[in-house]
């Protein structure tokens, strides 16, 4: 079962890369849901398998970071798309890509940092990562749409990274 967890983490990372390569606008809406199903399945198998050898735990940690970094963009985009008020005629909503440009690259770094701090068990590190991100975007957050996009994207990204790391943690003794 533990090998299946590694395969699912790798598959999640590869699919995340493929979805990211398609770009925000061309990504299929089912992509993020499929990534979430893969991660849930990996989590269930890790929980059922548990107590893995050190080599598998270490490989899972690397796979979890890769899955967090690669799959988080499509997941965060799907959350922003789901929260888009444009469907009811409101402009400048959280899905507007002109708001908070550079967020995709910041998200990649954020997920890598969140995953790393969680893997080493540093709650303080997690607080620092999220605080630095907030301070870096502070001037841009006065607009309600920007603040909404920031909060939704940050939470989706951080929760995805935590879920990925959670799979690796479940394999530990």
XYZ file of N, CA and C in Angstrom:
519
model
N 0.813 -1.198 0.000
C 0.000 0.000 0.000
C 0.859 1.266 0.000
N 2.006 1.213 0.679
C 2.863 2.396 0.761
C 3.440 2.777 -0.600
N 3.714 1.773 -1.430
C 4.200 2.067 -2.787
C 3.095 2.753 -3.585
N 1.854 2.343 -3.369
C 0.730 2.986 -4.064
C 0.628 4.458 -3.680
N 0.944 4.776 -2.438
C 0.931 6.179 -2.002
C 1.976 6.970 -2.788
N 3.162 6.399 -2.937
C 4.218 7.081 -3.715
C 3.782 7.291 -5.159
N 3.152 6.283 -5.735
C 2.681 6.393 -7.117
C 1.619 7.490 -7.238
N 0.709 7.539 -6.282
C -0.331 8.573 -6.321
C 0.247 9.974 -6.135
N 1.231 10.115 -5.258
C 1.884 11.421 -5.097
C 2.576 11.832 -6.391
N 3.265 10.898 -7.023
C 3.948 11.196 -8.288
C 2.937 11.548 -9.378
N 1.853 10.794 -9.440
C 0.814 11.054 -10.431
C 0.183 12.433 -10.208
N -0.023 12.789 -8.961
C -0.573 14.111 -8.633
C 0.380 15.214 -9.085
N 1.667 15.020 -8.839
C 2.657 16.028 -9.260
C 2.695 16.167 -10.775
N 2.704 15.051 -11.479
C 2.773 15.093 -12.946
C 1.504 15.723 -13.526
N 0.355 15.313 -13.029
C -0.897 15.892 -13.511
C -0.970 17.381 -13.181
N -0.471 17.756 -12.009
C -0.427 19.174 -11.654
C 0.428 19.978 -12.619
N 1.565 19.422 -13.002
C 2.437 20.098 -13.975
C 1.736 20.223 -15.327
N 1.079 19.153 -15.756
C 0.382 19.188 -17.043
C -0.762 20.207 -17.033
N -1.501 20.261 -15.937
C -2.583 21.241 -15.831
C -2.050 22.665 -15.770
N -0.951 22.856 -15.057
C -0.343 24.182 -14.959
C 0.152 24.650 -16.321
N 0.706 23.723 -17.100
C 1.230 24.068 -18.423
C 0.132 24.545 -19.366
N -1.106 24.145 -19.115
C -2.213 24.580 -19.967
C -2.577 26.045 -19.758
N -2.171 26.614 -18.645
C -2.501 28.008 -18.359
C -3.829 28.125 -17.644
N -4.004 29.236 -16.934
C -5.195 29.439 -16.107
C -6.487 29.397 -16.906
N -6.483 30.007 -18.055
C -7.730 30.142 -18.813
C -8.140 28.843 -19.511
N -7.182 27.997 -19.883
C -7.493 26.784 -20.634
C -7.658 25.549 -19.748
N -7.384 25.683 -18.459
C -7.483 24.539 -17.556
C -8.900 24.011 -17.466
N -9.077 22.689 -17.588
C -10.433 22.150 -17.442
C -10.887 22.234 -15.980
N -12.159 22.463 -15.759
C -12.648 22.607 -14.384
C -12.550 21.327 -13.570
N -12.518 20.193 -14.222
C -12.457 18.918 -13.505
C -11.034 18.588 -13.054
N -10.035 19.296 -13.531
C -8.645 18.989 -13.211
C -8.341 19.058 -11.723
N -8.783 20.130 -11.083
C -8.533 20.292 -9.645
C -9.290 19.242 -8.843
N -10.495 18.913 -9.274
C -11.265 17.875 -8.569
C -10.556 16.529 -8.678
N -9.989 16.246 -9.826
C -9.270 14.981 -10.005
C -8.025 14.951 -9.122
N -7.319 16.082 -9.029
C -6.157 16.158 -8.136
C -6.574 15.921 -6.686
N -7.694 16.501 -6.285
C -8.175 16.317 -4.912
C -8.547 14.868 -4.633
N -9.133 14.203 -5.615
C -9.484 12.789 -5.448
C -8.214 11.947 -5.316
N -7.219 12.223 -6.146
C -5.949 11.498 -6.040
C -5.318 11.691 -4.665
N -5.353 12.931 -4.167
C -4.750 13.206 -2.860
C -5.539 12.535 -1.741
N -6.857 12.528 -1.838
C -7.674 11.855 -0.829
C -7.411 10.357 -0.828
N -7.275 9.782 -2.004
C -6.968 8.361 -2.107
C -5.588 8.060 -1.530
N -4.616 8.916 -1.829
C -3.271 8.741 -1.267
C -3.313 8.837 0.258
N -4.089 9.777 0.776
C -4.223 9.927 2.220
C -4.852 8.706 2.865
N -5.888 8.177 2.232
C -6.550 6.987 2.775
C -5.605 5.789 2.776
N -4.856 5.633 1.703
C -3.901 4.516 1.633
C -2.753 4.698 2.630
N -2.297 5.929 2.804
C -1.226 6.187 3.776
C -1.710 5.916 5.189
N -2.926 6.298 5.474
C -3.498 6.062 6.799
C -3.662 4.576 7.049
N -4.136 3.849 6.036
C -4.337 2.406 6.186
C -3.004 1.661 6.250
N -2.032 2.120 5.474
C -0.733 1.436 5.434
C 0.135 1.779 6.626
N 0.324 3.060 6.853
C 1.109 3.556 7.990
C 2.433 2.855 8.203
N 3.195 3.293 9.173
C 4.437 2.674 9.624
C 5.310 2.171 8.471
N 5.643 3.065 7.572
C 6.446 2.707 6.407
C 7.933 2.751 6.740
N 8.744 2.033 5.966
C 10.199 2.122 6.137
C 10.702 3.541 5.875
N 11.843 3.867 6.427
C 12.401 5.221 6.331
C 12.557 5.682 4.885
N 13.009 4.811 4.008
C 13.207 5.196 2.604
C 11.891 5.620 1.961
N 10.820 4.927 2.273
C 9.515 5.280 1.699
C 9.008 6.587 2.296
N 9.221 6.769 3.595
C 8.794 8.018 4.245
C 9.525 9.209 3.635
N 10.829 9.072 3.425
C 11.604 10.168 2.843
C 11.206 10.439 1.396
N 10.962 9.378 0.645
C 10.517 9.545 -0.741
C 9.139 10.187 -0.780
N 8.279 9.788 0.142
C 6.938 10.390 0.216
C 7.021 11.864 0.565
N 7.972 12.240 1.413
C 8.131 13.654 1.763
C 8.506 14.469 0.530
N 9.425 13.947 -0.264
C 9.812 14.638 -1.505
C 8.618 14.690 -2.464
N 7.915 13.564 -2.596
C 6.739 13.516 -3.467
C 5.643 14.463 -3.010
N 5.485 14.587 -1.686
C 4.465 15.490 -1.150
C 4.789 16.942 -1.479
N 6.047 17.322 -1.357
C 6.440 18.699 -1.694
C 6.222 18.948 -3.189
N 6.612 17.986 -4.022
C 6.406 18.147 -5.466
C 4.921 18.233 -5.814
N 4.107 17.394 -5.186
C 2.661 17.433 -5.433
C 2.062 18.748 -4.936
N 2.564 19.239 -3.803
C 2.069 20.511 -3.264
C 2.379 21.654 -4.216
N 3.613 21.694 -4.682
C 4.041 22.786 -5.558
C 3.358 22.695 -6.921
N 3.319 21.496 -7.499
C 2.790 21.339 -8.859
C 1.274 21.372 -8.919
N 0.614 20.795 -7.935
C -0.837 20.702 -7.987
C -1.579 21.871 -7.383
N -0.885 22.697 -6.628
C -1.550 23.797 -5.933
C -2.081 24.882 -6.837
N -1.410 25.147 -7.930
C -1.876 26.178 -8.863
C -3.239 25.859 -9.442
N -3.418 24.664 -10.004
C -4.741 24.316 -10.517
C -5.829 24.316 -9.434
N -5.474 23.887 -8.235
C -6.458 23.866 -7.144
C -6.836 25.293 -6.752
N -5.851 26.165 -6.570
C -6.139 27.551 -6.204
C -6.938 28.255 -7.305
N -6.596 27.999 -8.549
C -7.336 28.593 -9.662
C -8.786 28.126 -9.660
N -9.001 26.848 -9.379
C -10.374 26.316 -9.337
C -11.179 26.968 -8.215
N -10.549 27.187 -7.079
C -11.243 27.849 -5.967
C -11.589 29.284 -6.345
N -10.642 29.989 -6.952
C -10.911 31.368 -7.373
C -12.007 31.408 -8.433
N -11.988 30.450 -9.332
C -13.006 30.391 -10.375
C -14.392 30.116 -9.770
N -14.437 29.250 -8.773
C -15.712 28.924 -8.120
C -16.272 30.124 -7.355
N -15.390 30.990 -6.887
C -15.823 32.158 -6.115
C -16.035 33.389 -6.982
N -15.976 33.220 -8.287
C -16.066 34.359 -9.200
C -17.479 34.917 -9.264
N -17.649 36.183 -8.859
C -18.983 36.787 -8.899
C -19.380 37.268 -10.295
N -18.524 37.073 -11.301
C -18.843 37.533 -12.647
C -20.097 36.848 -13.188
N -20.403 35.688 -12.671
C -21.595 34.969 -13.128
C -22.868 35.761 -12.847
N -22.823 36.648 -11.871
C -24.010 37.461 -11.568
C -23.818 38.921 -11.984
N -22.790 39.174 -12.804
C -22.603 40.498 -13.368
C -21.680 41.436 -12.607
N -20.995 40.980 -11.582
C -20.058 41.815 -10.834
C -18.696 41.725 -11.503
N -18.077 42.868 -11.777
C -16.762 42.854 -12.415
C -15.661 42.998 -11.374
N -14.460 42.604 -11.755
C -13.302 42.756 -10.875
C -13.306 41.787 -9.704
N -13.869 40.620 -9.897
C -13.930 39.629 -8.820
C -12.617 38.908 -8.628
N -12.595 37.939 -7.720
C -11.345 37.272 -7.374
C -10.742 36.458 -8.511
N -11.505 36.143 -9.546
C -10.964 35.376 -10.650
C -10.246 36.262 -11.661
N -10.438 37.564 -11.583
C -9.826 38.493 -12.522
C -8.309 38.376 -12.466
N -7.675 37.884 -13.538
C -6.227 37.667 -13.502
C -5.410 38.958 -13.465
N -6.050 40.104 -13.725
C -5.320 41.368 -13.666
C -5.061 41.799 -12.222
N -5.791 41.193 -11.290
C -5.632 41.532 -9.879
C -4.521 40.668 -9.288
N -3.599 41.297 -8.588
C -2.484 40.610 -7.918
C -1.667 39.750 -8.878
N -1.165 40.370 -9.914
C -0.322 39.660 -10.876
C 0.905 39.086 -10.171
N 1.431 38.014 -10.692
C 2.580 37.360 -10.094
C 2.187 36.348 -9.041
N 0.897 36.210 -8.814
C 0.419 35.313 -7.776
C 0.749 33.856 -8.026
N 0.841 33.451 -9.280
C 1.148 32.057 -9.588
C 2.556 31.695 -9.101
N 3.517 32.563 -9.367
C 4.889 32.285 -8.924
C 5.016 32.417 -7.411
N 4.331 33.394 -6.851
C 4.343 33.527 -5.394
C 3.720 32.284 -4.765
N 2.654 31.777 -5.380
C 1.995 30.574 -4.877
C 2.907 29.357 -4.883
N 3.706 29.221 -5.930
C 4.657 28.100 -6.002
C 5.633 28.168 -4.829
N 6.187 29.339 -4.607
C 7.134 29.503 -3.501
C 6.444 29.332 -2.150
N 5.235 29.851 -2.042
C 4.469 29.719 -0.800
C 4.215 28.251 -0.471
N 3.766 27.473 -1.460
C 3.479 26.059 -1.205
C 4.730 25.279 -0.852
N 5.847 25.600 -1.495
C 7.107 24.929 -1.149
C 7.504 25.256 0.284
N 7.370 26.510 0.666
C 7.735 26.919 2.028
C 6.772 26.333 3.063
N 5.485 26.330 2.764
C 4.497 25.754 3.687
C 4.769 24.264 3.860
N 4.995 23.562 2.762
C 5.261 22.122 2.839
C 6.527 21.850 3.647
N 7.576 22.614 3.396
C 8.835 22.402 4.123
C 8.678 22.663 5.610
N 8.001 23.743 5.968
C 7.837 24.053 7.393
C 6.964 23.013 8.091
N 5.954 22.518 7.410
C 5.117 21.480 8.010
C 5.873 20.161 8.156
N 6.693 19.835 7.183
C 7.462 18.586 7.257
C 8.447 18.581 8.422
N 9.015 19.739 8.718
C 9.957 19.796 9.842
C 9.259 20.137 11.151
N 7.949 20.329 11.102
C 7.182 20.572 12.320
C 7.345 21.961 12.903
N 7.581 22.948 12.054
C 7.797 24.312 12.527
C 6.554 25.163 12.324
N 5.728 25.245 13.356
C 4.558 26.117 13.298
C 4.951 27.575 13.154
N 6.056 27.934 13.788
C 6.533 29.321 13.686
C 6.938 29.651 12.261
N 7.558 28.705 11.584
C 7.952 28.911 10.193
C 6.749 29.142 9.305
N 5.676 28.408 9.578
C 4.451 28.576 8.808
C 3.886 29.981 8.998
N 3.901 30.458 10.223
C 3.414 31.811 10.513
C 4.262 32.844 9.784
N 5.561 32.658 9.784
C 6.465 33.603 9.108
C 6.194 33.619 7.605
N 6.030 32.454 6.994
C 5.773 32.385 5.550
C 4.508 33.155 5.201
N 3.445 32.911 5.935
C 2.183 33.579 5.624
C 2.224 35.071 5.957
N 2.947 35.440 7.005
C 3.073 36.860 7.355
C 3.870 37.616 6.297
N 4.953 37.019 5.819
C 5.760 37.671 4.782
C 4.930 37.863 3.520
N 4.137 36.867 3.180
C 3.294 36.999 1.989
C 2.298 38.146 2.174
N 1.678 38.222 3.332
C 0.726 39.291 3.599
C 1.363 40.663 3.585
N 2.539 40.775 4.172
C 3.230 42.067 4.181
C 3.663 42.474 2.782
N 4.083 41.498 1.987
C 4.508 41.794 0.620
C 3.385 42.308 -0.258
N 2.174 41.905 0.023
C 1.012 42.313 -0.773
C 0.180 43.405 -0.097
N 0.617 43.888 1.051
C -0.184 44.800 1.863
C -0.719 45.995 1.070
N 0.130 46.639 0.313
C -0.279 47.849 -0.410
C -1.365 47.559 -1.446
N -1.383 46.353 -1.983
C -2.346 46.005 -3.022
C -3.691 45.533 -2.462
N -3.764 45.294 -1.171
C -4.944 44.655 -0.590
C -6.056 45.624 -0.199
N -5.925 46.887 -0.549
C -6.971 47.859 -0.219
C -8.228 47.643 -1.064
N -8.059 47.157 -2.264
C -9.216 46.882 -3.124
C -9.901 45.605 -2.641
N -11.216 45.638 -2.479
C -11.922 44.446 -1.970
C -11.694 43.195 -2.815
N -11.672 43.358 -4.139
C -11.464 42.188 -4.999
C -10.062 41.613 -4.800
N -9.077 42.492 -4.603
C -7.711 42.021 -4.381
C -7.610 41.293 -3.050
N -8.244 41.829 -2.030
C -8.211 41.189 -0.713
C -8.885 39.825 -0.768
N -10.006 39.748 -1.476
C -10.712 38.475 -1.598
C -9.868 37.458 -2.360
N -9.257 37.891 -3.451
C -8.397 36.988 -4.239
C -7.214 36.525 -3.397
N -6.633 37.425 -2.633
C -5.487 37.089 -1.779
C -5.876 36.046 -0.736
N -6.983 36.280 -0.045
C -7.398 35.362 1.021
C -7.757 33.998 0.449
N -8.570 33.980 -0.595
C -8.975 32.708 -1.192
C -7.779 31.938 -1.754
N -6.934 32.627 -2.488
C -5.773 31.963 -3.078
C -4.802 31.445 -2.033
N -4.554 32.256 -1.005
C -3.634 31.847 0.048
C -4.163 30.645 0.821
N -5.428 30.690 1.193
C -6.006 29.564 1.935
C -6.050 28.294 1.098
N -6.463 28.408 -0.149
C -6.511 27.219 -1.012
C -5.111 26.637 -1.200
N -4.149 27.501 -1.428
C -2.773 27.073 -1.654
C -2.173 26.427 -0.402
N -2.347 27.072 0.746
C -1.785 26.544 1.987
C -2.473 25.250 2.409
N -3.785 25.174 2.253
C -4.498 23.943 2.605
C -4.112 22.788 1.681
N -3.887 23.071 0.414
C -3.435 22.032 -0.516
C -2.056 21.522 -0.097
N -1.157 22.436 0.216
C 0.184 22.019 0.654
C 0.103 21.200 1.945
N -0.758 21.605 2.865
C -0.926 20.863 4.118
C -1.487 19.469 3.858
N -2.413 19.352 2.929
C -2.974 18.041 2.601
C -1.911 17.123 2.009
N -1.092 17.670 1.125
C -0.025 16.871 0.514
C 0.966 16.393 1.568
N 1.379 17.282 2.449
C 2.320 16.916 3.516
C 1.663 15.948 4.496
N 0.372 16.107 4.703
C -0.336 15.194 5.599
C -0.238 13.755 5.153
N -0.226 13.527 3.858
C -0.071 12.164 3.338
C 1.279 11.596 3.739
N 2.325 12.384 3.608
C 3.669 11.922 3.980
C 3.762 11.699 5.488
N 3.137 12.560 6.261
C 3.190 12.437 7.720
C 2.467 11.172 8.170
N 1.408 10.798 7.471
C 0.675 9.586 7.843
C 1.528 8.318 7.710
N 2.561 8.377 6.902
C 3.417 7.211 6.704
C 4.484 7.063 7.800
N 4.671 8.109 8.589
C 5.683 8.063 9.640
C 5.253 7.119 10.764
N 6.215 6.770 11.587
C 5.913 5.896 12.746
C 4.967 6.563 13.704
